[in-house]
């Protein structure tokens, strides 16, 4: 008697992919191109996804590193990660027409930094040095903010007054690692104050929770997302910490290695908050060709938050009689899978 054939399946994490801030930023560039015409300049990557950036570039967006690369008087979009007051000032000095696509949840952290600096706190910004979001937040109060990269970095933190210390964070971090950093900071500074609300955004938390749910049941977890996407890289780590035997990050389906799936029966799939759903569809198609044709969606939360387009763009669209109330959400179309 032959043994029954083992069913190969995919557990598809939900929520995954585009968050409200990414929706807003990407649609802002698309609408700017439609309304003003190409070129539209974008400082840094509008979101950290290679496919999205290349697609927008093909439509006429020109991505630059700094505002001094933008012709005087031209239009520039600031990315979802936010910019410092110095960048706004540099743009004004060149008479640039700006569209600020900073995620409102990042703007919230900026406002916290300004408030705490005004109250003369030392601000400990938990995040990754060099990340665009961290640079923008730190630029709000550079004399008061120091970056804490990890729990291990706590030992080297020094403040002026241990009784006036507060922490804030980058929005795309590992929740568990951030809380461990806060725990160590509080051991060192018992009077450490918390921000008024969570700085790690809802989408980052939701995607990590979903991966934690599927990882213990998976031989392999695939995260679709770019290498410079902080929240995508965190998902790879969270999958391993939560019990997956192996965890990999890819930009596109062509990067899948069949050797990863030898002996596997269950593959988890998720995507970072800057990833359009079309890239996930391609991965599912590729896995189906490898025998993983059964797909079950494992949902841990339902997201319905949406943000209005940047006010500068919204005003111009309204004046032209073409203003949508909110960004479209085509990237959120559900896949034809079986929910569990």
PDB file of N, CA and C in Angstrom, residues 48-84:
ATOM      1  N   UNK A  48       9.817  52.358   0.324  1.00  0.00           N
ATOM      2  CA  UNK A  48      10.945  51.448   0.139  1.00  0.00           C
ATOM      3  C   UNK A  48      10.516  50.161  -0.564  1.00  0.00           C
ATOM      4  N   UNK A  49      10.268  50.299  -1.869  1.00  0.00           N
ATOM      5  CA  UNK A  49       9.986  49.122  -2.681  1.00  0.00           C
ATOM      6  C   UNK A  49      10.517  49.357  -4.091  1.00  0.00           C
ATOM      7  N   UNK A  50      11.386  48.463  -4.517  1.00  0.00           N
ATOM      8  CA  UNK A  50      12.060  48.609  -5.803  1.00  0.00           C
ATOM      9  C   UNK A  50      11.069  48.631  -6.962  1.00  0.00           C
ATOM     10  N   UNK A  51      10.088  47.741  -6.945  1.00  0.00           N
ATOM     11  CA  UNK A  51       9.105  47.650  -8.031  1.00  0.00           C
ATOM     12  C   UNK A  51       8.301  48.941  -8.135  1.00  0.00           C
ATOM     13  N   UNK A  52       7.851  49.459  -7.001  1.00  0.00           N
ATOM     14  CA  UNK A  52       7.052  50.685  -6.998  1.00  0.00           C
ATOM     15  C   UNK A  52       7.865  51.849  -7.559  1.00  0.00           C
ATOM     16  N   UNK A  53       9.099  51.988  -7.107  1.00  0.00           N
ATOM     17  CA  UNK A  53       9.950  53.084  -7.567  1.00  0.00           C
ATOM     18  C   UNK A  53      10.197  52.979  -9.070  1.00  0.00           C
ATOM     19  N   UNK A  54      10.511  51.784  -9.553  1.00  0.00           N
ATOM     20  CA  UNK A  54      10.774  51.607 -10.983  1.00  0.00           C
ATOM     21  C   UNK A  54       9.531  51.876 -11.821  1.00  0.00           C
ATOM     22  N   UNK A  55       8.367  51.473 -11.306  1.00  0.00           N
ATOM     23  CA  UNK A  55       7.115  51.695 -12.034  1.00  0.00           C
ATOM     24  C   UNK A  55       6.810  53.190 -12.140  1.00  0.00           C
ATOM     25  N   UNK A  56       6.990  53.918 -11.048  1.00  0.00           N
ATOM     26  CA  UNK A  56       6.733  55.357 -11.069  1.00  0.00           C
ATOM     27  C   UNK A  56       7.767  56.086 -11.930  1.00  0.00           C
ATOM     28  N   UNK A  57       9.007  55.623 -11.899  1.00  0.00           N
ATOM     29  CA  UNK A  57      10.046  56.236 -12.731  1.00  0.00           C
ATOM     30  C   UNK A  57       9.704  56.081 -14.212  1.00  0.00           C
ATOM     31  N   UNK A  58       9.153  54.926 -14.569  1.00  0.00           N
ATOM     32  CA  UNK A  58       8.773  54.687 -15.963  1.00  0.00           C
ATOM     33  C   UNK A  58       7.647  55.622 -16.405  1.00  0.00           C
ATOM     34  N   UNK A  59       6.885  56.122 -15.446  1.00  0.00           N
ATOM     35  CA  UNK A  59       5.775  57.027 -15.758  1.00  0.00           C
ATOM     36  C   UNK A  59       6.184  58.495 -15.720  1.00  0.00           C
ATOM     37  N   UNK A  60       7.424  58.773 -15.341  1.00  0.00           N
ATOM     38  CA  UNK A  60       7.897  60.148 -15.391  1.00  0.00           C
ATOM     39  C   UNK A  60       8.347  60.738 -14.082  1.00  0.00           C
ATOM     40  N   UNK A  61       8.343  59.952 -12.998  1.00  0.00           N
ATOM     41  CA  UNK A  61       8.870  60.445 -11.732  1.00  0.00           C
ATOM     42  C   UNK A  61      10.393  60.397 -11.771  1.00  0.00           C
ATOM     43  N   UNK A  62      11.022  61.440 -11.266  1.00  0.00           N
ATOM     44  CA  UNK A  62      12.483  61.485 -11.197  1.00  0.00           C
ATOM     45  C   UNK A  62      12.880  61.481  -9.728  1.00  0.00           C
ATOM     46  N   UNK A  63      13.579  60.439  -9.315  1.00  0.00           N
ATOM     47  CA  UNK A  63      13.965  60.286  -7.917  1.00  0.00           C
ATOM     48  C   UNK A  63      15.350  60.890  -7.695  1.00  0.00           C
ATOM     49  N   UNK A  64      15.447  61.728  -6.682  1.00  0.00           N
ATOM     50  CA  UNK A  64      16.708  62.398  -6.362  1.00  0.00           C
ATOM     51  C   UNK A  64      17.036  62.154  -4.896  1.00  0.00           C
ATOM     52  N   UNK A  65      18.295  62.375  -4.542  1.00  0.00           N
ATOM     53  CA  UNK A  65      18.703  62.193  -3.148  1.00  0.00           C
ATOM     54  C   UNK A  65      18.409  63.431  -2.317  1.00  0.00           C
ATOM     55  N   UNK A  66      18.645  64.621  -2.872  1.00  0.00           N
ATOM     56  CA  UNK A  66      18.473  65.853  -2.108  1.00  0.00           C
ATOM     57  C   UNK A  66      17.790  66.915  -2.960  1.00  0.00           C
ATOM     58  N   UNK A  67      17.268  67.930  -2.298  1.00  0.00           N
ATOM     59  CA  UNK A  67      16.517  68.961  -3.007  1.00  0.00           C
ATOM     60  C   UNK A  67      17.382  69.782  -3.950  1.00  0.00           C
ATOM     61  N   UNK A  68      18.707  69.841  -3.700  1.00  0.00           N
ATOM     62  CA  UNK A  68      19.550  70.643  -4.588  1.00  0.00           C
ATOM     63  C   UNK A  68      19.720  70.002  -5.966  1.00  0.00           C
ATOM     64  N   UNK A  69      19.199  68.771  -6.141  1.00  0.00           N
ATOM     65  CA  UNK A  69      19.202  68.131  -7.449  1.00  0.00           C
ATOM     66  C   UNK A  69      17.939  68.458  -8.243  1.00  0.00           C
ATOM     67  N   UNK A  70      17.004  69.157  -7.616  1.00  0.00           N
ATOM     68  CA  UNK A  70      15.755  69.525  -8.273  1.00  0.00           C
ATOM     69  C   UNK A  70      15.907  70.916  -8.874  1.00  0.00           C
ATOM     70  N   UNK A  71      15.549  71.115 -10.133  1.00  0.00           N
ATOM     71  CA  UNK A  71      15.658  72.454 -10.730  1.00  0.00           C
ATOM     72  C   UNK A  71      14.855  73.484  -9.931  1.00  0.00           C
ATOM     73  N   UNK A  72      15.379  74.673  -9.827  1.00  0.00           N
ATOM     74  CA  UNK A  72      14.691  75.727  -9.074  1.00  0.00           C
ATOM     75  C   UNK A  72      13.281  75.942  -9.616  1.00  0.00           C
ATOM     76  N   UNK A  73      12.332  76.051  -8.687  1.00  0.00           N
ATOM     77  CA  UNK A  73      10.949  76.289  -9.072  1.00  0.00           C
ATOM     78  C   UNK A  73      10.171  75.050  -9.469  1.00  0.00           C
ATOM     79  N   UNK A  74      10.835  73.896  -9.530  1.00  0.00           N
ATOM     80  CA  UNK A  74      10.149  72.667  -9.946  1.00  0.00           C
ATOM     81  C   UNK A  74       9.339  72.090  -8.784  1.00  0.00           C
ATOM     82  N   UNK A  75       8.611  71.035  -9.100  1.00  0.00           N
ATOM     83  CA  UNK A  75       7.750  70.391  -8.094  1.00  0.00           C
ATOM     84  C   UNK A  75       8.450  69.149  -7.548  1.00  0.00           C
ATOM     85  N   UNK A  76       8.412  68.982  -6.217  1.00  0.00           N
ATOM     86  CA  UNK A  76       9.049  67.832  -5.589  1.00  0.00           C
ATOM     87  C   UNK A  76       8.111  67.228  -4.551  1.00  0.00           C
ATOM     88  N   UNK A  77       8.092  65.919  -4.493  1.00  0.00           N
ATOM     89  CA  UNK A  77       7.308  65.189  -3.506  1.00  0.00           C
ATOM     90  C   UNK A  77       8.252  64.666  -2.435  1.00  0.00           C
ATOM     91  N   UNK A  78       7.902  64.903  -1.177  1.00  0.00           N
ATOM     92  CA  UNK A  78       8.662  64.323  -0.070  1.00  0.00           C
ATOM     93  C   UNK A  78       8.097  62.954   0.251  1.00  0.00           C
ATOM     94  N   UNK A  79       8.975  62.006   0.535  1.00  0.00           N
ATOM     95  CA  UNK A  79       8.569  60.611   0.673  1.00  0.00           C
ATOM     96  C   UNK A  79       7.746  60.359   1.933  1.00  0.00           C
ATOM     97  N   UNK A  80       7.180  59.159   2.008  1.00  0.00           N
ATOM     98  CA  UNK A  80       6.345  58.769   3.139  1.00  0.00           C
ATOM     99  C   UNK A  80       7.119  58.746   4.444  1.00  0.00           C
ATOM    100  N   UNK A  81       8.448  58.680   4.377  1.00  0.00           N
ATOM    101  CA  UNK A  81       9.261  58.535   5.585  1.00  0.00           C
ATOM    102  C   UNK A  81       9.451  59.848   6.342  1.00  0.00           C
ATOM    103  N   UNK A  82       9.124  60.968   5.713  1.00  0.00           N
ATOM    104  CA  UNK A  82       9.231  62.251   6.391  1.00  0.00           C
ATOM    105  C   UNK A  82      10.577  62.912   6.194  1.00  0.00           C
ATOM    106  N   UNK A  83      10.602  64.229   6.384  1.00  0.00           N
ATOM    107  CA  UNK A  83      11.839  64.991   6.248  1.00  0.00           C
ATOM    108  C   UNK A  83      11.963  65.951   7.421  1.00  0.00           C
ATOM    109  N   UNK A  84      13.169  66.445   7.620  1.00  0.00           N
ATOM    110  CA  UNK A  84      13.448  67.367   8.714  1.00  0.00           C
ATOM    111  C   UNK A  84      13.089  68.795   8.310  1.00  0.00           C
TER     112      UNK A  84
END
